[in-house]
PDB file of C-alpha atoms and ligand atoms in Angstrom:
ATOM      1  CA  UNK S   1     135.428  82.624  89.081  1.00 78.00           C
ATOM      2  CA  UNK S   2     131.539  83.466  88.414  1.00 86.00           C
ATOM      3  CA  UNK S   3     129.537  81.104  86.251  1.00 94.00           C
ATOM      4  CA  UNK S   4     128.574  82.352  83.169  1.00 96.00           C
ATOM      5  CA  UNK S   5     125.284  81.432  81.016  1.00 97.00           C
ATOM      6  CA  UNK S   6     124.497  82.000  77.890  1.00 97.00           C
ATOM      7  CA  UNK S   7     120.806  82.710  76.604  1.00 97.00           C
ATOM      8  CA  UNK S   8     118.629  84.304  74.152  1.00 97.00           C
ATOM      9  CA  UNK S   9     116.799  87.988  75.137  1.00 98.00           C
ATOM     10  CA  UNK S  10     114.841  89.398  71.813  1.00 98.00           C
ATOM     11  CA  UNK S  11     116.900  86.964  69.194  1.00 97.00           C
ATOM     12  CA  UNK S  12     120.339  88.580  70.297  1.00 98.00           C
ATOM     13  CA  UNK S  13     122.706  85.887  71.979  1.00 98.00           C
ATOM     14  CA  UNK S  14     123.680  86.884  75.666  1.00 98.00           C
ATOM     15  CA  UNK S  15     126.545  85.694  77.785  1.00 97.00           C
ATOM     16  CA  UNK S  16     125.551  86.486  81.857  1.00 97.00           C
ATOM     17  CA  UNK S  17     126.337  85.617  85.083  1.00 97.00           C
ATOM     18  CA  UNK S  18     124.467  83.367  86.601  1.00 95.00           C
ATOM     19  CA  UNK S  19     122.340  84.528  89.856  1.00 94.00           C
ATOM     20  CA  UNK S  20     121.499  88.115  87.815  1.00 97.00           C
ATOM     21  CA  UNK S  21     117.605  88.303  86.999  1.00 97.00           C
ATOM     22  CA  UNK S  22     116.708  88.485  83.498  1.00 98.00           C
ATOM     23  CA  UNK S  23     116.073  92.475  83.897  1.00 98.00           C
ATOM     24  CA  UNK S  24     119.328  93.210  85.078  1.00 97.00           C
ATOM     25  CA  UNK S  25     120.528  91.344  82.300  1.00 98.00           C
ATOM     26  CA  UNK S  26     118.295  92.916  79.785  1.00 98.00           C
ATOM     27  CA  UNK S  27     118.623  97.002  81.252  1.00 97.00           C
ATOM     28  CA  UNK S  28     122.702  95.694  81.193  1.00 97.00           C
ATOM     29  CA  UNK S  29     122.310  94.962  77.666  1.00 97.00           C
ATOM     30  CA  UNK S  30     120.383  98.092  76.738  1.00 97.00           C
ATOM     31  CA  UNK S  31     117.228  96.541  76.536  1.00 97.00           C
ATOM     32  CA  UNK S  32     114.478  98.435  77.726  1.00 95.00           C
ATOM     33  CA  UNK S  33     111.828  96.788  79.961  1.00 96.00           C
ATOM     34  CA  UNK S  34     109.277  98.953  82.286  1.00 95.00           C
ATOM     35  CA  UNK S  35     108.883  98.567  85.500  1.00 96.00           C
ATOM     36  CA  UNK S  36     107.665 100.930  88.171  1.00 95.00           C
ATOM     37  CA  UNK S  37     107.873  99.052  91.519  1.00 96.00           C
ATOM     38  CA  UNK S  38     111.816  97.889  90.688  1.00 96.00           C
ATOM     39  CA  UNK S  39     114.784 100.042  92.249  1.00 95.00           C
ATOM     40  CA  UNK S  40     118.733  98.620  92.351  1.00 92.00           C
ATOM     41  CA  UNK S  41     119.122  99.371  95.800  1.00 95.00           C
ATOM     42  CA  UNK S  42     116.365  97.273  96.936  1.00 97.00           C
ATOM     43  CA  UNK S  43     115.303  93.750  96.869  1.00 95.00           C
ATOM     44  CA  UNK S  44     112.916  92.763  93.810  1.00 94.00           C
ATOM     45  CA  UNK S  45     109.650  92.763  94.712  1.00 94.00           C
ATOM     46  CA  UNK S  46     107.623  92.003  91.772  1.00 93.00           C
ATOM     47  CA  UNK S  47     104.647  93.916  92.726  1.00 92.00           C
ATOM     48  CA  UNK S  48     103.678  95.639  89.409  1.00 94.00           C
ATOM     49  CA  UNK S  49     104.308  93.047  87.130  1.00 95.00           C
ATOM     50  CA  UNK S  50     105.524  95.711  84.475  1.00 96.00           C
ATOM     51  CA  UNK S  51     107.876  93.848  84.034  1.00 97.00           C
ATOM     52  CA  UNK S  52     106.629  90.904  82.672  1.00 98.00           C
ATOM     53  CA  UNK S  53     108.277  88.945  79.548  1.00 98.00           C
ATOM     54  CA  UNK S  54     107.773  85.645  78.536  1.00 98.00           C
ATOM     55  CA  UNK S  55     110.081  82.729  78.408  1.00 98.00           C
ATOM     56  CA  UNK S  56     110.239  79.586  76.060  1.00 95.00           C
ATOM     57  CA  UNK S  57     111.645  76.256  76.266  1.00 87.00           C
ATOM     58  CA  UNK S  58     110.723  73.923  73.291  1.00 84.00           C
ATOM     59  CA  UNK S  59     106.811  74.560  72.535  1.00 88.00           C
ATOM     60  CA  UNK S  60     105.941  75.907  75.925  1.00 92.00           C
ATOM     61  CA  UNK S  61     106.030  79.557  76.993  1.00 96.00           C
ATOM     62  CA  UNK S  62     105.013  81.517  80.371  1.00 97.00           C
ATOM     63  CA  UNK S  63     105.117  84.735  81.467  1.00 98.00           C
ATOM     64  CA  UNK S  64     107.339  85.293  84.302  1.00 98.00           C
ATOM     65  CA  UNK S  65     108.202  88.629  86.184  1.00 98.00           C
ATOM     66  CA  UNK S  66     111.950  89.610  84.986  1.00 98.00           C
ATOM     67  CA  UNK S  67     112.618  90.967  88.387  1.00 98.00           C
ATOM     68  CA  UNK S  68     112.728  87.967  90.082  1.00 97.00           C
ATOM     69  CA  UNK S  69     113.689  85.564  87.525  1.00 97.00           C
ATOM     70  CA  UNK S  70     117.579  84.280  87.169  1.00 97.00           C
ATOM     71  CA  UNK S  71     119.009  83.413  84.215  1.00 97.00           C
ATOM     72  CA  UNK S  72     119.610  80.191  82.714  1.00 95.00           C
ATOM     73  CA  UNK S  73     121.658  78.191  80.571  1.00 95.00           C
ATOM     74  CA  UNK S  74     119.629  77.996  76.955  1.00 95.00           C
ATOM     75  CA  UNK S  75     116.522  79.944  78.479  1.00 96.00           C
ATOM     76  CA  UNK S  76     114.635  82.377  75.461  1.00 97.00           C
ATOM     77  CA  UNK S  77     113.296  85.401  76.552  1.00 98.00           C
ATOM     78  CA  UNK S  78     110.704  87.557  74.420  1.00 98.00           C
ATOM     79  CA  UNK S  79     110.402  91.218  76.276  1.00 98.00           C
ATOM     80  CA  UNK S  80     107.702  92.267  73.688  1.00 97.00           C
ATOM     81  CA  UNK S  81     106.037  89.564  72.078  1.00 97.00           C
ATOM     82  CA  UNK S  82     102.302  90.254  71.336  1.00 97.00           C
ATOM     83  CA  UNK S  83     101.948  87.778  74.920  1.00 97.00           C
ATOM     84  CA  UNK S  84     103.267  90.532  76.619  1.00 98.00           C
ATOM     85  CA  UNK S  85     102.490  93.666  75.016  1.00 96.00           C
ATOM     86  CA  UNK S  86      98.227  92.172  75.535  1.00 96.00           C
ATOM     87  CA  UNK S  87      99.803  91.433  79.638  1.00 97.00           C
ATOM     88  CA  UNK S  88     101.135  94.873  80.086  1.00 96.00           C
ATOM     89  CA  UNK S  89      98.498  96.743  78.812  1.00 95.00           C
ATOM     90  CA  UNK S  90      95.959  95.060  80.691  1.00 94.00           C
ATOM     91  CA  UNK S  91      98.253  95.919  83.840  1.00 95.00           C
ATOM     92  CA  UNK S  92      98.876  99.514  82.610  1.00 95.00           C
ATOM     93  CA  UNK S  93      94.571  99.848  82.079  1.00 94.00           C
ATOM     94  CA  UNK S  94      94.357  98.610  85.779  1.00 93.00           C
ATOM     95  CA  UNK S  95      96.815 101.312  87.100  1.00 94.00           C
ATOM     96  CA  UNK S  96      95.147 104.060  84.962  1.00 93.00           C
ATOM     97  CA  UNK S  97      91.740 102.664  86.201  1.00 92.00           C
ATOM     98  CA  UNK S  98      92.553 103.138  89.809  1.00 92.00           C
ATOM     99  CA  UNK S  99      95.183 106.731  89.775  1.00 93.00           C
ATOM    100  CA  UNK S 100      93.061 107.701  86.621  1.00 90.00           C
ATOM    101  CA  UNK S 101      93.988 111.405  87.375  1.00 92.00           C
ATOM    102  CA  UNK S 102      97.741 110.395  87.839  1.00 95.00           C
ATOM    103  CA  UNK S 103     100.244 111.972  85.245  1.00 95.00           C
ATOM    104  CA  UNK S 104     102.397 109.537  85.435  1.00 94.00           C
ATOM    105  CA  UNK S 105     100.536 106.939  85.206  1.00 95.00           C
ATOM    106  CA  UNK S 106      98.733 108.524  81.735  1.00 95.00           C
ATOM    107  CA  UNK S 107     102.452 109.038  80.579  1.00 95.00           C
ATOM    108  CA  UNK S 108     103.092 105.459  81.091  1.00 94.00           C
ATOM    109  CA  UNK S 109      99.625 104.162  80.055  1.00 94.00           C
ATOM    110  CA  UNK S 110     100.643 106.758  76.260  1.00 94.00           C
ATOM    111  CA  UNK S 111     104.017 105.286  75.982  1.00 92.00           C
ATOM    112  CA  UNK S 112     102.535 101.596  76.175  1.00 91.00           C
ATOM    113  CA  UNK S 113      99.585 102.563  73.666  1.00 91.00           C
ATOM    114  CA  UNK S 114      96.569 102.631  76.321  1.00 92.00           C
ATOM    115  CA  UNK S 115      94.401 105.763  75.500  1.00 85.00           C
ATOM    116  CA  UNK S 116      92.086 105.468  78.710  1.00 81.00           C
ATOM    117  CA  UNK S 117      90.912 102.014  80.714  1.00 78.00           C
ATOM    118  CA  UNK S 118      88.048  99.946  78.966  1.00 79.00           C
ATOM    119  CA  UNK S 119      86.102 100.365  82.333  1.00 74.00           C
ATOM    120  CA  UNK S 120      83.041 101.891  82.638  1.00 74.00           C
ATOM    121  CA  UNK S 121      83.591 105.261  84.240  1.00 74.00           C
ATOM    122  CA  UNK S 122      81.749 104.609  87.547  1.00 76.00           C
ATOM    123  CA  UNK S 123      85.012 102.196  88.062  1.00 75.00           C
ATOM    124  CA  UNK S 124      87.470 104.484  87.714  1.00 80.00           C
ATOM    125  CA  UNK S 125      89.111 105.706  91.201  1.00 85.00           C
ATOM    126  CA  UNK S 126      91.273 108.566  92.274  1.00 88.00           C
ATOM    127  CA  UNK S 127      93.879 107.116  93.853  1.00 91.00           C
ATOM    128  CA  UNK S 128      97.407 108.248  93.518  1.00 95.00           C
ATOM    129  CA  UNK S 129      99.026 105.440  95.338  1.00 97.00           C
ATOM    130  CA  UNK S 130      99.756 101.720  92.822  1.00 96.00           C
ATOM    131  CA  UNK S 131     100.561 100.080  95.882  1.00 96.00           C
ATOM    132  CA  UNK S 132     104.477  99.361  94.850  1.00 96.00           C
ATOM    133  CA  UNK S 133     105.682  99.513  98.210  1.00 97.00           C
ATOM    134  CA  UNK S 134     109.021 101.530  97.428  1.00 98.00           C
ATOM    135  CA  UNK S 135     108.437 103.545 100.212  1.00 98.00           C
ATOM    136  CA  UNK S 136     108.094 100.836 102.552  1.00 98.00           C
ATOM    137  CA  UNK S 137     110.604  99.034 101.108  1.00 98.00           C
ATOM    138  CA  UNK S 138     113.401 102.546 101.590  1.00 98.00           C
ATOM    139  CA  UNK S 139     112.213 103.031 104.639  1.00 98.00           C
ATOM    140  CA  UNK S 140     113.043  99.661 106.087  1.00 98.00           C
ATOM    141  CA  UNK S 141     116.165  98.806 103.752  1.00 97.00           C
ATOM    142  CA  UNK S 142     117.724 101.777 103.122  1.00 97.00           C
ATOM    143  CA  UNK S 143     116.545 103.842 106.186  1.00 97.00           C
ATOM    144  CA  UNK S 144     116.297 101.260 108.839  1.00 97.00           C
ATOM    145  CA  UNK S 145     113.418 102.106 110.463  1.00 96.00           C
ATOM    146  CA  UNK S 146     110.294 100.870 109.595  1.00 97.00           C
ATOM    147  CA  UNK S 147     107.834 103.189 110.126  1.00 98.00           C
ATOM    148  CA  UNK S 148     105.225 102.522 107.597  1.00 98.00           C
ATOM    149  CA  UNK S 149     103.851  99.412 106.020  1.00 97.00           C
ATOM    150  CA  UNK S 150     101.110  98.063 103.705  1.00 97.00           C
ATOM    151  CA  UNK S 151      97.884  97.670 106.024  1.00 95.00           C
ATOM    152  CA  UNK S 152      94.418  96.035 105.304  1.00 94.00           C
ATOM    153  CA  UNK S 153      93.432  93.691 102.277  1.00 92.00           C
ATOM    154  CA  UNK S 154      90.976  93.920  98.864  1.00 89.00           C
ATOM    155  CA  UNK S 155      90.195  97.250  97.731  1.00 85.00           C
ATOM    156  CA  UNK S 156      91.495  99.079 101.594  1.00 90.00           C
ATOM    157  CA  UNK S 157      94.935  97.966 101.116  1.00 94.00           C
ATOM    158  CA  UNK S 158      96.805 101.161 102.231  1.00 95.00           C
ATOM    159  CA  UNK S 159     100.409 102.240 103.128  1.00 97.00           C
ATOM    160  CA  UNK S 160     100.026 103.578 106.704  1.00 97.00           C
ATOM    161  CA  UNK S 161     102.020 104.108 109.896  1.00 97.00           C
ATOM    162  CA  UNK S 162     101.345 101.646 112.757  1.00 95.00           C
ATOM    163  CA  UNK S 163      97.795 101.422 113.955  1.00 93.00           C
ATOM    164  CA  UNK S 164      96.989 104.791 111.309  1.00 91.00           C
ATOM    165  CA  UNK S 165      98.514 107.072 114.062  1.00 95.00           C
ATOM    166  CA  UNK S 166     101.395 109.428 113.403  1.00 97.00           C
ATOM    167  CA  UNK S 167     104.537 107.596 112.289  1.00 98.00           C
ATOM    168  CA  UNK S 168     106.173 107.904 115.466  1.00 97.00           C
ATOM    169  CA  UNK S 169     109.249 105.619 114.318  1.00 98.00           C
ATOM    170  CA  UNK S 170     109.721 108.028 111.135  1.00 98.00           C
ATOM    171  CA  UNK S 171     112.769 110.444 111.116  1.00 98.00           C
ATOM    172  CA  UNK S 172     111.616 112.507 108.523  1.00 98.00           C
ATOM    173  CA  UNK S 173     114.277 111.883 106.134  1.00 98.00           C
ATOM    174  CA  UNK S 174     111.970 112.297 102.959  1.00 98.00           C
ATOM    175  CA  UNK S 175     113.278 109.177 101.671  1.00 98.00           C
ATOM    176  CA  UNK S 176     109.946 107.943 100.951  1.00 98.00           C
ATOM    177  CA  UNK S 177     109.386 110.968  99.458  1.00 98.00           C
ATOM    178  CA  UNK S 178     111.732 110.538  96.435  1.00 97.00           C
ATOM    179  CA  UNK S 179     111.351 107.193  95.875  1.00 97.00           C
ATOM    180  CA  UNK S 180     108.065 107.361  95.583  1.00 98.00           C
ATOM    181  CA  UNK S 181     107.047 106.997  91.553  1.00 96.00           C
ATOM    182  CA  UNK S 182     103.580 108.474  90.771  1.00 96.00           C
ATOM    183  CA  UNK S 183     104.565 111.217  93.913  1.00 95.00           C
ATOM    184  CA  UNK S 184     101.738 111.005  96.299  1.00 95.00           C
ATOM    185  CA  UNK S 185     103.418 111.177  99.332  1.00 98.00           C
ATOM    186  CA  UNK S 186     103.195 114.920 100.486  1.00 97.00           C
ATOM    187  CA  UNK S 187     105.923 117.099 102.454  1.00 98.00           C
ATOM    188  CA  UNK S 188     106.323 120.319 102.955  1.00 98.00           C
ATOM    189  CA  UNK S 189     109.363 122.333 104.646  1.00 97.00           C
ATOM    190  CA  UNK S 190     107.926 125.369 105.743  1.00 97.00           C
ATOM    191  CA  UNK S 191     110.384 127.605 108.047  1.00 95.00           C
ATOM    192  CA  UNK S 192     111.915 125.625 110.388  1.00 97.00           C
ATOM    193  CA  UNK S 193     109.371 122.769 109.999  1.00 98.00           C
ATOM    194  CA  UNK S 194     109.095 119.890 108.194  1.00 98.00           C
ATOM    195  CA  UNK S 195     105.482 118.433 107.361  1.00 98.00           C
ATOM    196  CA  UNK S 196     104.854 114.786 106.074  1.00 98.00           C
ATOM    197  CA  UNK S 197     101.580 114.950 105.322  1.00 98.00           C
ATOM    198  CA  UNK S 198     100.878 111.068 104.869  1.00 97.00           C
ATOM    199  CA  UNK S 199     102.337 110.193 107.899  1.00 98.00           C
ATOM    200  CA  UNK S 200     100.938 112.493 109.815  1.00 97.00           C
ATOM    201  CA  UNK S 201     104.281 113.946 111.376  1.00 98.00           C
ATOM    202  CA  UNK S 202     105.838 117.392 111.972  1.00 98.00           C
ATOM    203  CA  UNK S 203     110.077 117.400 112.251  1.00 98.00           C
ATOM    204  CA  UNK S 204     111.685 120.481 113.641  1.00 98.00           C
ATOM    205  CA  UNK S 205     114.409 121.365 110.685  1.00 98.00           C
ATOM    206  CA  UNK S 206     118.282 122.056 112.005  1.00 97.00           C
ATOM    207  CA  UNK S 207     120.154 125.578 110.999  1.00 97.00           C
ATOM    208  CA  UNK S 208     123.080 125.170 109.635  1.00 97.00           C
ATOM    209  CA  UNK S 209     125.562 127.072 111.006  1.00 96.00           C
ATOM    210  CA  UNK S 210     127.166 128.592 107.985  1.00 96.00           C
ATOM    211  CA  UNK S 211     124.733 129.923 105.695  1.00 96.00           C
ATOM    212  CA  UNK S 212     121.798 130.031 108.001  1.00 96.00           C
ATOM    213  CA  UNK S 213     119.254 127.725 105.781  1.00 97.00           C
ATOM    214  CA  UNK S 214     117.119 125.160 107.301  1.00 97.00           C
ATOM    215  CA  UNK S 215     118.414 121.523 106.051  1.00 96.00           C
ATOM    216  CA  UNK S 216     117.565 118.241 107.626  1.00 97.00           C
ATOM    217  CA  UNK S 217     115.410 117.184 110.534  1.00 98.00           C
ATOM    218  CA  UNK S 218     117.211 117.224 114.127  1.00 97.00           C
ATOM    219  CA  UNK S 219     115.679 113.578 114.437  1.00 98.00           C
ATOM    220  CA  UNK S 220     117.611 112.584 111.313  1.00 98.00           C
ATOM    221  CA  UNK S 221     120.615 113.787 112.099  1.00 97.00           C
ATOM    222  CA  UNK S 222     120.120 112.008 115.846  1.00 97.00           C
ATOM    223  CA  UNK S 223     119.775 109.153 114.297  1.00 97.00           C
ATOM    224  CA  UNK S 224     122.889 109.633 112.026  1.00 96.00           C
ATOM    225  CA  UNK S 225     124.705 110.511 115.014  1.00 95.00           C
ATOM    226  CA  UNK S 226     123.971 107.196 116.681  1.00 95.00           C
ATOM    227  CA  UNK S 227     124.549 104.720 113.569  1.00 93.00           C
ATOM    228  CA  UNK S 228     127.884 106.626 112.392  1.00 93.00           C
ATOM    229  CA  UNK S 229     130.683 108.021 113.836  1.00 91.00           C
ATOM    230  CA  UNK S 230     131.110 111.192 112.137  1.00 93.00           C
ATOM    231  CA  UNK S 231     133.078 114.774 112.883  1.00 92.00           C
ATOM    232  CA  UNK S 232     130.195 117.311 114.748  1.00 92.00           C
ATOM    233  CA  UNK S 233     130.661 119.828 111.822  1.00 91.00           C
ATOM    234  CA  UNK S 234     128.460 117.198 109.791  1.00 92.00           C
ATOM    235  CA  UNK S 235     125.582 117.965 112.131  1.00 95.00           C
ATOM    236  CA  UNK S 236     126.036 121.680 112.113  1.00 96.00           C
ATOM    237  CA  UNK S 237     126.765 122.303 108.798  1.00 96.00           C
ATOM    238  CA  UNK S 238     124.374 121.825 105.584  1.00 96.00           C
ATOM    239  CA  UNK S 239     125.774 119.874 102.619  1.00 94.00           C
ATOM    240  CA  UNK S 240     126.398 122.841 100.364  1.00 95.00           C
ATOM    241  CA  UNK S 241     128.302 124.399 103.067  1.00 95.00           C
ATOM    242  CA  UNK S 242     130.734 121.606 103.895  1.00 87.00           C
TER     243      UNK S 242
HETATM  244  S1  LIG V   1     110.426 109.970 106.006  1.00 55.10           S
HETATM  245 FE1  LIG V   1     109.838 108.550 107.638  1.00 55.10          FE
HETATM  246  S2  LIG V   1     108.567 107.028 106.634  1.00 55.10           S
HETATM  247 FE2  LIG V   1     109.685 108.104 105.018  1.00 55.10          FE
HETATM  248  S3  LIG V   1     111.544 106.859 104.684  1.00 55.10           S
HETATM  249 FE3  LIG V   1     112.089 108.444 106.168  1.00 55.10          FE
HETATM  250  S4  LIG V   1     111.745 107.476 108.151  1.00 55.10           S
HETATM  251 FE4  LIG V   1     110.643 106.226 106.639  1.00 55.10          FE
HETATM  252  S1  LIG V   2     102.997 105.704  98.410  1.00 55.10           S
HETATM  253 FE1  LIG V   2     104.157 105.768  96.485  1.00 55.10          FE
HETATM  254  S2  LIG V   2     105.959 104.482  96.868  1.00 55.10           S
HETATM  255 FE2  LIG V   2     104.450 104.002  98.479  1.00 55.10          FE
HETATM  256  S3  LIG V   2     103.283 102.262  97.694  1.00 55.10           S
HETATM  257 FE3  LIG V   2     102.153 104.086  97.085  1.00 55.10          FE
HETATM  258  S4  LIG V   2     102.938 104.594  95.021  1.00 55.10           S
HETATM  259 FE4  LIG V   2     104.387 103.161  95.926  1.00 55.10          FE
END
């Protein structure tokens, strides 16, 4: 039978299992706290702290990251005390201050109340990537290949195939793609071939045999082939058309 605790998230009384973070707990419940690095099919990561709420047992409090923090018996969570509105808008006038030109990172930076960074302009960088490592995350959980990963340290910290050649692991799924939140990873399918720009990789696209369209890499499908036993008309055949 799973062990249930019972806590407090914004005054309302909660009954959870134990092992669940406090943000599955709290989306569960309706509850609505940001995040932009967090996805249910992978492992927390707690990279952009968006997350953030504070906890308090007797007269002490901390803020913790609700990603990666279980539940407890008795434990009080606050998800927008003035704590941790003051935390996340610092974080959100970070973000804006390095993918200043990102739209939606200004969406996010409106909806918590941060008009523009409190940085000189001369600080402000056009970047596009926050660093939350979804797409090296998919690519090795999900995907199962690993062809990209955070390189270098400080301000050079970078997501990059092996060495900064051409992703020669990468199947050109796209799965990086889509999970990627302020979109800065670019591909392109143009005739029969697919682009990803990023990675510096070009994927010749399959026909499908019905309707004629272009619709997944051959070295996706290859790689299908090999980790699933599936009928051939999968391979041949586009997803509309089977
Ligand atoms: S497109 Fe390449 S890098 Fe992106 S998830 Fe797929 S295999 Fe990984
Ligand atoms: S490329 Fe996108 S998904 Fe990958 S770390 Fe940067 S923002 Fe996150």
């Amino acid at each position: 039978m799973k062990e249930l605790v019972t806590l407090s998230i914004d005054d309302r009384e909660i009954q959870a299992e134990k092992g669940l973070t406090i943000l599955d707990v709290a989306r569960d419940k309706g509850i609505d706290i940001p995040t932009l690095c967090y996805n249910e099919a992978l492992e927390p990561y707690g990279a952009c702290r968006l997350c953030v709420v504070e906890i308090i047992r007797g007269n002490r409090s901390r803020l913790v990251t609700s990603c990666l923090y279980p539940v407890e018996e008795g434990l009080v969570v606050k998800t927008a005390s003035p704590r941790v509105i003051a935390n996340r808008k610092m974080l959100v006038e970070l973000l804006l201050a390095r993918c200043s030109k990102n739209k939606v990172i200004q969406d996010l930076a409106r909806e918590i109340g941060v008009e523009k960074p409190s940085f000189r302009s001369e600080y402000l960088e056009n970047n596009d990537c926050i660093l939350c490592a979804l797409c090296v995350r998919t690519c090795q959980e999900v995907v199962g290949v690993s062809a990209i990963s955070l390189v270098n340290r400080g301000v050079k910290r970078e997501v990059a195939p092996p060495f900064l050649e051409p992703a020669s692991a990468c199947i050109g799924c796209g799965s990086c793609v889509y999970i990627c939140p302020t979109g800065c990873i670019k591909m392109e399918d143009i005739g029969d071939t697919r682009i990803i720009h990023n990675w510096k990789v070009e994927f010749k696209l399959k026909r499908c045999k019905v309707c004629g369209n272009y619709f997944a890499p051959e070295t996706q499908l290859n790689y299908i082939k090999r980790k699933l036993n599936l009928p051939q008309d999968f391979f041949d055949t586009c997803p509309n058309c089977r």
